[in-house]
Amino acid sequence: MQDDKTGGVPIRTVKSFLSKIPSVVTGTDVVQWLMKNLSIEDPVEAIHLGSLIAAQGYIFPISDHVLTMKDDGTFYRFQAPYFWPSNCWEPENTDYAIYLCKRTMQNKARLELADYEAENLARLQRAFARKWEFIFMQAEAQVKIDRKKDKTERKILDSQERAFWDVHRPVPGCVNTTEMDIRKCRRLKNPQKVKKSVYGVTEESQSQSPVHVLSQPIRKTTKEDIRKQITFLNAQIDRHCLKMSKVAESLIAYTEQYMEYDPLITPAEPSNPWISDDVALWDIEMSKEPSQQRVKRWGFSFDEILKDQVGRDQFLRFLESEFSSENLRFWLAVQDLKKQPLQDVAKRVEEIWQEFLAPGAPSAINLDSHSYEITSQNVKDGGRYTFEDAQEHIYKLMKSDSYARFLRSNAYQDLLLAKKKGKSLAGKRLTGLMQSS
């Protein structure tokens, strides 16, 4: 389109009153060239295609920040290849700050900052307060270099640089048509949303062609907006964050702890059922005589002992010795309630209430007032999750109190030592048999 030798759009210098406008084309020239060379019959389609090219910054109006194509005598200028979006990465805010500083140093009417640019400059100055002196020095150095260039060349370069930032930091109300960085897309809840402006303008979905639209009045910030922002920031401050090193340490410790229980890593005894189809391992796991591995695993976490039927029985015996077995029996009853047929749920809810929570209940559990009040309300319209709050309270109570004492008790320590001793005796017998054979 720029090559005159192969029938491109004629680029010319236009004389106006007391000045010259170098290297421009008209909107009509561009539209006519598109219709002729791309076999477009409808002028509206050619204007639309020209607007798409302008929206990407490859051609721009010299006297307007809105990058659209008009089929009239409006003057346009081709963008230098250096500033093409296809040749540039996403510019940083520091680059934009240097550009705005340069504009303030040149003191020319055509280069004065617009209101939104002045606001952006103030925001950037606050954001980069610590290195603003460095940014200002960079701007000064570039201005000195630009002043050495020819006046016409400098005029063209100023307009091309301005058009570049009209694409990457568009006027409020104009859509940012440059491709978004994949990391930014991943952070968006809706990848199809694009930012209308980098500075403080809300996001809206792109429901039309990526051409610039007329400026829309920005809604003023209300008290409710400020309250929501404060609530959001408070929630961010209260978020519990972990260092990556701590997460890695926890993952490594978990892996090392459970490594011997993974038959794909540690060979299972007597054989791996996933390889040999021998179900002996399942029979051992289901037996009421737990192996040393099973007993050891109960000490990993409270959930491990609750998942194992034999472990639950041992823990229940310990609680009976402490006269607090009603806690575990209540927890198990609520777990069973969640599996009951719907027609039996209401009856079972009433039975659990009368046994553990009603005034004068034979196996009363110790609930805090808040959980008891919620559960009392839930019982009026009983369902499978009527006792959810009460169950959670009892779970935490057993985990923090009874479970810790169980691990220190003689019952668990004797069981653990007995299994270790039994395993060592079995190993000696196996060694003796191998030697005798």
Coordinates of C-alpha atoms in Angstrom, one line a residue:
M1 CA 0.0 0.0 0.0
Q2 CA 3.0 2.3 0.7
D3 CA 4.9 1.4 -2.5
D4 CA 4.3 4.0 -5.2
K5 CA 6.2 1.9 -7.8
T6 CA 3.7 -1.0 -7.6
G7 CA 0.6 1.2 -7.5
G8 CA 0.4 2.1 -3.9
V9 CA -1.5 4.9 -2.3
P10 CA 0.0 8.2 -3.4
I11 CA 1.8 9.8 -0.5
R12 CA 2.3 13.6 -0.8
T13 CA 3.1 16.8 1.1
V14 CA 0.2 19.1 1.4
K15 CA 0.6 22.8 1.6
S16 CA -1.6 24.7 4.1
F17 CA -1.6 28.3 5.4
L18 CA 2.0 29.1 6.4
S19 CA 2.9 25.5 6.8
K20 CA 3.4 22.1 5.1
I21 CA 1.9 18.7 6.1
P22 CA 4.5 16.1 5.0
S23 CA 3.9 12.4 4.0
V24 CA 0.1 12.1 4.2
V25 CA -2.7 10.4 2.3
T26 CA -6.4 11.0 2.4
G27 CA -9.1 8.6 3.7
T28 CA -10.7 8.5 0.3
D29 CA -7.3 7.4 -1.3
V30 CA -7.1 4.5 1.1
V31 CA -10.7 3.4 0.6
Q32 CA -10.4 3.5 -3.2
W33 CA -7.1 1.6 -3.1
L34 CA -8.7 -1.2 -1.0
M35 CA -11.7 -1.5 -3.3
K36 CA -9.5 -1.6 -6.4
N37 CA -6.8 -4.0 -5.2
L38 CA -8.9 -6.3 -3.0
S39 CA -11.9 -6.5 -5.4
I40 CA -14.2 -5.0 -2.8
E41 CA -17.5 -3.7 -4.3
D42 CA -19.2 -2.3 -1.2
P43 CA -17.5 1.0 0.0
V44 CA -18.8 0.2 3.6
E45 CA -16.8 -3.0 3.6
A46 CA -13.7 -1.1 2.5
I47 CA -14.2 1.5 5.2
H48 CA -14.6 -1.3 7.8
L49 CA -11.4 -3.0 6.6
G50 CA -9.6 0.3 6.7
S51 CA -10.8 0.9 10.2
L52 CA -9.5 -2.4 11.3
I53 CA -6.1 -1.5 9.9
A54 CA -6.2 1.9 11.6
A55 CA -7.3 0.3 14.9
Q56 CA -4.1 -1.8 14.9
G57 CA -2.1 1.4 14.3
Y58 CA -0.7 0.7 10.9
I59 CA -2.3 3.9 9.5
F60 CA -3.5 6.8 11.7
P61 CA -5.2 10.2 11.4
I62 CA -2.7 13.0 12.0
S63 CA -5.2 15.2 13.9
D64 CA -7.3 12.8 15.9
H65 CA -6.7 10.2 18.7
V66 CA -9.6 8.0 17.6
L67 CA -8.1 5.4 15.2
T68 CA -10.9 5.0 12.5
M69 CA -11.0 5.3 8.7
K70 CA -13.2 7.9 7.1
D71 CA -14.0 8.1 3.4
D72 CA -13.3 11.8 3.0
G73 CA -10.4 14.2 2.9
T74 CA -9.1 13.5 6.4
F75 CA -5.3 13.2 6.4
Y76 CA -3.7 9.9 7.4
R77 CA -0.1 8.9 7.8
F78 CA 1.5 5.4 7.6
Q79 CA 3.1 4.1 10.7
A80 CA 6.8 3.4 10.7
P81 CA 7.6 -0.4 10.8
Y82 CA 9.4 0.1 14.1
F83 CA 6.1 0.9 15.8
W84 CA 4.0 -1.9 14.2
P85 CA 2.2 -4.1 16.8
S86 CA 3.6 -7.1 14.9
N87 CA 7.2 -5.9 15.6
C88 CA 6.7 -4.7 19.2
W89 CA 6.2 -6.4 22.5
E90 CA 3.7 -5.0 25.0
P91 CA 5.3 -1.7 26.2
E92 CA 5.9 -1.1 29.9
N93 CA 4.4 1.7 32.0
T94 CA 7.9 3.1 32.4
D95 CA 8.1 3.6 28.6
Y96 CA 4.8 5.4 28.7
A97 CA 6.0 7.6 31.6
I98 CA 9.1 8.6 29.5
Y99 CA 6.9 9.4 26.5
L100 CA 4.6 11.7 28.6
C101 CA 7.6 13.4 30.2
K102 CA 9.0 14.1 26.7
R103 CA 5.7 15.7 25.7
T104 CA 5.8 18.1 28.7
M105 CA 9.4 19.2 27.8
Q106 CA 8.6 20.1 24.2
N107 CA 6.3 23.1 24.9
K108 CA 4.3 23.0 21.7
A109 CA 0.6 23.4 21.3
R110 CA 0.2 20.3 19.2
L111 CA 2.1 18.2 21.8
E112 CA 0.3 19.4 25.0
L113 CA -1.1 16.7 27.2
A114 CA -4.8 15.9 27.1
D115 CA -6.6 15.7 30.4
Y116 CA -6.5 11.9 30.6
E117 CA -2.8 11.9 29.7
A118 CA -2.1 14.4 32.5
E119 CA -4.0 12.2 34.9
N120 CA -2.0 9.2 33.8
L121 CA 1.3 11.1 34.2
A122 CA 0.3 12.0 37.8
R123 CA -0.5 8.3 38.6
L124 CA 2.7 7.1 37.1
Q125 CA 4.7 9.7 39.0
R126 CA 3.2 8.4 42.2
A127 CA 3.7 4.7 41.2
F128 CA 7.4 5.2 40.2
A129 CA 8.3 7.8 42.9
R130 CA 11.5 6.0 43.8
K131 CA 12.9 5.9 40.2
W132 CA 11.2 9.0 38.8
E133 CA 14.5 10.8 38.6
F134 CA 15.8 8.1 36.3
I135 CA 12.7 8.2 34.1
F136 CA 13.0 12.0 33.8
M137 CA 16.7 11.7 32.8
Q138 CA 15.8 9.2 30.1
A139 CA 13.1 11.6 28.7
E140 CA 15.6 14.5 28.7
A141 CA 18.2 12.4 26.8
Q142 CA 15.7 11.4 24.2
V143 CA 14.5 15.1 23.8
K144 CA 18.1 16.2 23.2
I145 CA 18.5 13.5 20.5
D146 CA 15.2 14.5 18.8
R147 CA 16.2 18.2 18.6
K148 CA 19.1 17.3 16.4
K149 CA 16.8 15.9 13.7
D150 CA 15.4 17.7 10.8
K151 CA 12.2 19.6 11.6
T152 CA 10.0 17.7 9.1
E153 CA 11.5 14.4 10.2
R154 CA 10.9 15.3 13.8
K155 CA 7.3 16.2 13.1
I156 CA 6.6 12.9 11.4
L157 CA 8.3 10.9 14.2
D158 CA 6.2 12.8 16.9
S159 CA 3.0 11.8 15.2
Q160 CA 4.0 8.2 14.8
E161 CA 5.1 7.9 18.4
R162 CA 1.8 9.5 19.5
A163 CA -0.2 7.0 17.3
F164 CA 1.8 4.1 18.8
W165 CA 0.6 5.1 22.3
D166 CA -3.0 5.7 21.0
V167 CA -2.9 1.9 20.3
H168 CA -1.3 0.7 23.5
R169 CA -2.7 3.4 25.9
P170 CA -5.9 4.4 24.1
V171 CA -8.2 7.3 24.9
P172 CA -10.8 6.5 27.6
G173 CA -13.8 5.0 25.7
C174 CA -11.7 3.4 23.0
V175 CA -11.0 -0.3 22.9
N176 CA -7.5 -1.6 23.3
T177 CA -7.1 -3.7 20.1
T178 CA -3.6 -5.0 20.7
E179 CA -3.3 -8.7 21.5
M180 CA -3.1 -9.3 25.2
D181 CA -0.3 -11.2 26.9
I182 CA -1.2 -14.8 27.7
R183 CA -0.3 -14.2 31.4
K184 CA -2.9 -11.3 31.5
C185 CA -5.5 -13.5 29.8
R186 CA -5.0 -16.2 32.5
R187 CA -5.6 -13.7 35.2
L188 CA -8.9 -12.6 33.8
K189 CA -12.1 -14.4 34.8
N190 CA -13.4 -14.1 31.3
P191 CA -10.6 -14.4 28.6
Q192 CA -12.8 -12.6 26.1
K193 CA -12.9 -9.4 28.1
V194 CA -10.5 -6.7 27.1
K195 CA -9.4 -3.6 29.0
K196 CA -10.7 -0.3 27.6
S197 CA -7.8 1.5 29.3
V198 CA -4.8 0.6 31.3
Y199 CA -5.6 3.2 33.9
G200 CA -8.7 2.8 36.1
V201 CA -11.3 2.2 33.4
T202 CA -13.6 -0.8 34.1
E203 CA -13.5 -3.9 31.8
E204 CA -16.2 -4.6 29.4
S205 CA -16.7 -7.5 27.0
Q206 CA -15.9 -6.9 23.3
S207 CA -19.3 -7.2 21.7
Q208 CA -18.5 -5.6 18.4
S209 CA -15.7 -5.2 15.9
P210 CA -12.4 -4.0 17.3
V211 CA -12.8 -0.4 16.1
H212 CA -12.7 2.6 18.3
V213 CA -16.0 3.8 19.5
L214 CA -17.2 7.2 20.6
S215 CA -16.2 8.2 24.2
Q216 CA -18.6 7.2 26.9
P217 CA -19.1 9.2 30.1
I218 CA -17.3 7.4 32.9
R219 CA -19.5 6.6 35.9
K220 CA -18.5 8.5 39.0
T221 CA -17.3 6.5 42.0
T222 CA -19.9 6.1 44.7
K223 CA -19.6 5.4 48.4
E224 CA -20.8 1.9 47.8
D225 CA -17.9 1.3 45.3
I226 CA -15.4 2.6 47.9
R227 CA -16.9 0.2 50.6
K228 CA -16.6 -2.7 48.2
Q229 CA -13.0 -1.8 47.5
I230 CA -12.2 -1.6 51.2
T231 CA -13.8 -4.9 51.9
F232 CA -11.9 -6.5 49.0
L233 CA -8.6 -5.1 50.1
N234 CA -9.2 -6.1 53.8
A235 CA -9.9 -9.7 52.5
Q236 CA -6.6 -9.6 50.5
I237 CA -4.7 -8.5 53.6
D238 CA -6.2 -11.3 55.7
R239 CA -5.4 -14.0 53.2
H240 CA -3.1 -16.7 54.5
C241 CA -0.2 -17.0 52.2
L242 CA 2.6 -19.6 52.3
K243 CA 6.1 -19.3 50.9
M244 CA 6.8 -21.7 48.0
S245 CA 9.7 -23.2 50.0
K246 CA 7.3 -24.1 52.9
V247 CA 4.9 -25.7 50.4
A248 CA 7.7 -27.7 48.9
E249 CA 8.9 -28.8 52.3
S250 CA 5.4 -29.9 53.2
L251 CA 5.0 -31.8 50.0
I252 CA 8.3 -33.6 50.3
A253 CA 7.5 -34.5 54.0
Y254 CA 4.1 -35.9 52.9
T255 CA 5.6 -37.9 50.1
E256 CA 8.3 -39.4 52.3
Q257 CA 5.8 -40.3 55.0
Y258 CA 3.4 -42.1 52.6
M259 CA 6.1 -43.6 50.3
E260 CA 6.1 -47.1 52.0
Y261 CA 2.3 -47.2 51.6
D262 CA 2.3 -46.7 47.8
P263 CA 2.6 -50.2 46.2
L264 CA 3.8 -48.6 42.9
I265 CA 6.9 -47.2 44.8
T266 CA 7.5 -49.7 47.6
P267 CA 6.8 -53.4 46.8
A268 CA 3.7 -54.6 48.6
E269 CA 3.8 -57.7 50.8
P270 CA 3.0 -60.5 50.2
S271 CA 2.5 -59.3 46.6
N272 CA 1.3 -56.4 44.5
P273 CA -2.4 -57.1 43.6
W274 CA -2.2 -54.6 40.7
I275 CA 0.5 -56.8 39.1
S276 CA 0.0 -60.4 40.4
D277 CA -3.9 -60.4 40.8
D278 CA -3.2 -61.9 44.2
V279 CA -5.8 -60.5 46.7
A280 CA -3.9 -61.5 49.7
L281 CA -3.0 -57.8 50.4
W282 CA -6.7 -56.9 50.4
D283 CA -7.4 -59.7 52.8
I284 CA -4.7 -58.5 55.2
E285 CA -6.0 -54.9 55.0
M286 CA -9.5 -56.0 55.8
S287 CA -8.5 -58.3 58.6
K288 CA -9.2 -57.3 62.3
E289 CA -5.6 -58.0 63.1
P290 CA -3.9 -54.8 61.8
S291 CA -0.4 -55.0 60.5
Q292 CA 2.4 -52.8 61.9
Q293 CA 2.0 -50.5 58.9
R294 CA -1.6 -49.9 59.6
V295 CA -1.0 -49.2 63.3
K296 CA 1.8 -46.8 62.4
R297 CA -0.4 -45.0 59.9
W298 CA -3.0 -44.2 62.6
G299 CA -0.5 -41.8 64.0
F300 CA -0.2 -39.8 60.8
S301 CA -3.5 -37.9 61.2
F302 CA -6.9 -38.1 62.8
D303 CA -8.5 -38.9 59.5
E304 CA -6.3 -42.0 59.1
I305 CA -7.7 -43.6 62.2
L306 CA -11.3 -42.7 61.3
K307 CA -10.9 -44.3 57.9
D308 CA -9.8 -47.6 59.4
Q309 CA -12.5 -49.8 61.0
V310 CA -10.0 -51.4 63.4
G311 CA -8.5 -48.0 64.2
R312 CA -12.0 -46.7 65.0
D313 CA -12.6 -49.7 67.3
Q314 CA -9.3 -49.1 69.2
F315 CA -10.0 -45.4 69.5
L316 CA -13.6 -46.1 70.8
R317 CA -12.2 -48.4 73.5
F318 CA -9.8 -45.7 74.6
L319 CA -12.7 -43.2 74.7
E320 CA -14.7 -45.6 76.8
S321 CA -11.9 -45.8 79.3
E322 CA -12.1 -42.0 79.5
F323 CA -15.9 -42.0 79.6
S324 CA -16.2 -39.9 76.5
S325 CA -17.2 -42.5 73.9
E326 CA -20.4 -40.6 73.1
N327 CA -18.3 -38.1 71.0
L328 CA -17.2 -40.8 68.5
R329 CA -20.5 -42.6 68.5
F330 CA -22.3 -39.3 67.7
W331 CA -19.8 -38.6 64.9
L332 CA -20.3 -42.1 63.4
A333 CA -24.1 -41.8 63.7
V334 CA -24.1 -38.5 61.8
Q335 CA -21.9 -40.1 59.1
D336 CA -24.3 -43.0 58.8
L337 CA -27.2 -40.5 58.6
K338 CA -25.8 -39.1 55.4
K339 CA -26.1 -42.5 53.7
Q340 CA -29.7 -43.3 54.9
P341 CA -32.6 -43.6 52.4
L342 CA -34.7 -40.4 52.2
Q343 CA -37.7 -41.9 53.8
D344 CA -35.7 -42.9 56.9
V345 CA -33.8 -39.6 57.4
A346 CA -36.5 -37.8 59.5
K347 CA -36.8 -40.8 61.9
R348 CA -33.0 -41.2 62.2
V349 CA -32.6 -37.4 62.9
E350 CA -35.0 -37.6 65.8
E351 CA -33.2 -40.7 67.2
I352 CA -29.8 -39.0 67.1
W353 CA -31.3 -35.8 68.7
Q354 CA -32.9 -37.8 71.6
E355 CA -29.8 -39.9 72.2
F356 CA -27.1 -37.2 72.1
L357 CA -28.6 -33.6 72.2
A358 CA -32.1 -33.5 73.8
P359 CA -32.4 -32.3 77.4
G360 CA -31.6 -35.3 79.6
A361 CA -30.2 -37.3 76.7
P362 CA -28.6 -40.6 77.9
S363 CA -25.3 -39.9 75.9
A364 CA -25.2 -36.1 75.9
I365 CA -22.3 -34.5 74.1
N366 CA -20.6 -31.3 75.0
L367 CA -21.6 -28.6 72.4
D368 CA -20.9 -24.9 72.4
S369 CA -24.0 -22.6 72.5
H370 CA -23.6 -21.4 68.9
S371 CA -23.5 -24.9 67.4
Y372 CA -26.3 -26.1 69.7
E373 CA -28.6 -23.2 68.7
I374 CA -28.0 -23.9 64.9
T375 CA -28.6 -27.6 65.4
S376 CA -31.8 -27.0 67.3
Q377 CA -33.1 -24.9 64.4
N378 CA -32.1 -27.5 61.9
V379 CA -33.9 -30.4 63.7
K380 CA -37.2 -28.7 63.1
D381 CA -36.8 -29.4 59.4
G382 CA -34.5 -32.4 59.6
G383 CA -32.3 -33.5 56.7
R384 CA -29.1 -35.5 56.0
Y385 CA -27.0 -32.5 57.1
T386 CA -28.9 -31.4 60.1
F387 CA -26.0 -32.1 62.5
E388 CA -23.3 -30.7 60.2
D389 CA -22.2 -27.9 62.6
A390 CA -22.4 -30.1 65.7
Q391 CA -20.4 -32.9 63.9
E392 CA -17.7 -30.4 63.0
H393 CA -17.4 -29.1 66.5
I394 CA -17.1 -32.7 67.9
Y395 CA -14.6 -33.6 65.3
K396 CA -12.3 -30.7 66.2
L397 CA -12.8 -31.5 69.9
M398 CA -11.7 -35.1 69.4
K399 CA -8.8 -34.2 67.1
S400 CA -7.3 -31.6 69.4
D401 CA -7.9 -33.4 72.7
S402 CA -8.8 -37.1 72.7
Y403 CA -6.7 -38.1 69.6
A404 CA -3.5 -36.6 71.0
R405 CA -4.0 -38.4 74.3
F406 CA -4.7 -41.7 72.4
L407 CA -1.3 -41.5 70.6
R408 CA 0.4 -41.0 73.9
S409 CA -1.6 -43.7 75.7
N410 CA -0.2 -47.1 76.7
A411 CA -2.9 -48.8 74.6
Y412 CA -1.6 -47.4 71.3
Q413 CA 2.1 -47.6 72.3
D414 CA 1.7 -51.3 73.3
L415 CA -0.1 -52.1 70.1
L416 CA 2.6 -50.4 68.1
L417 CA 5.4 -52.1 69.9
A418 CA 3.6 -55.5 69.7
K419 CA 3.3 -55.3 66.0
K420 CA 6.9 -54.3 65.6
K421 CA 8.0 -57.2 67.7
G422 CA 5.7 -59.6 65.8
K423 CA 7.2 -58.4 62.5
S424 CA 10.8 -58.9 63.8
L425 CA 10.0 -62.4 65.0
A426 CA 8.4 -63.2 61.7
G427 CA 11.5 -62.0 59.9
K428 CA 13.7 -64.2 62.1
R429 CA 11.6 -67.2 61.4
L430 CA 11.7 -66.5 57.6
T431 CA 15.5 -66.1 57.8
G432 CA 15.9 -69.4 59.7
L433 CA 13.7 -71.3 57.2
M434 CA 15.8 -69.9 54.3
Q435 CA 19.1 -71.0 56.1
S436 CA 17.8 -74.5 56.9
S437 CA 16.7 -75.0 53.3

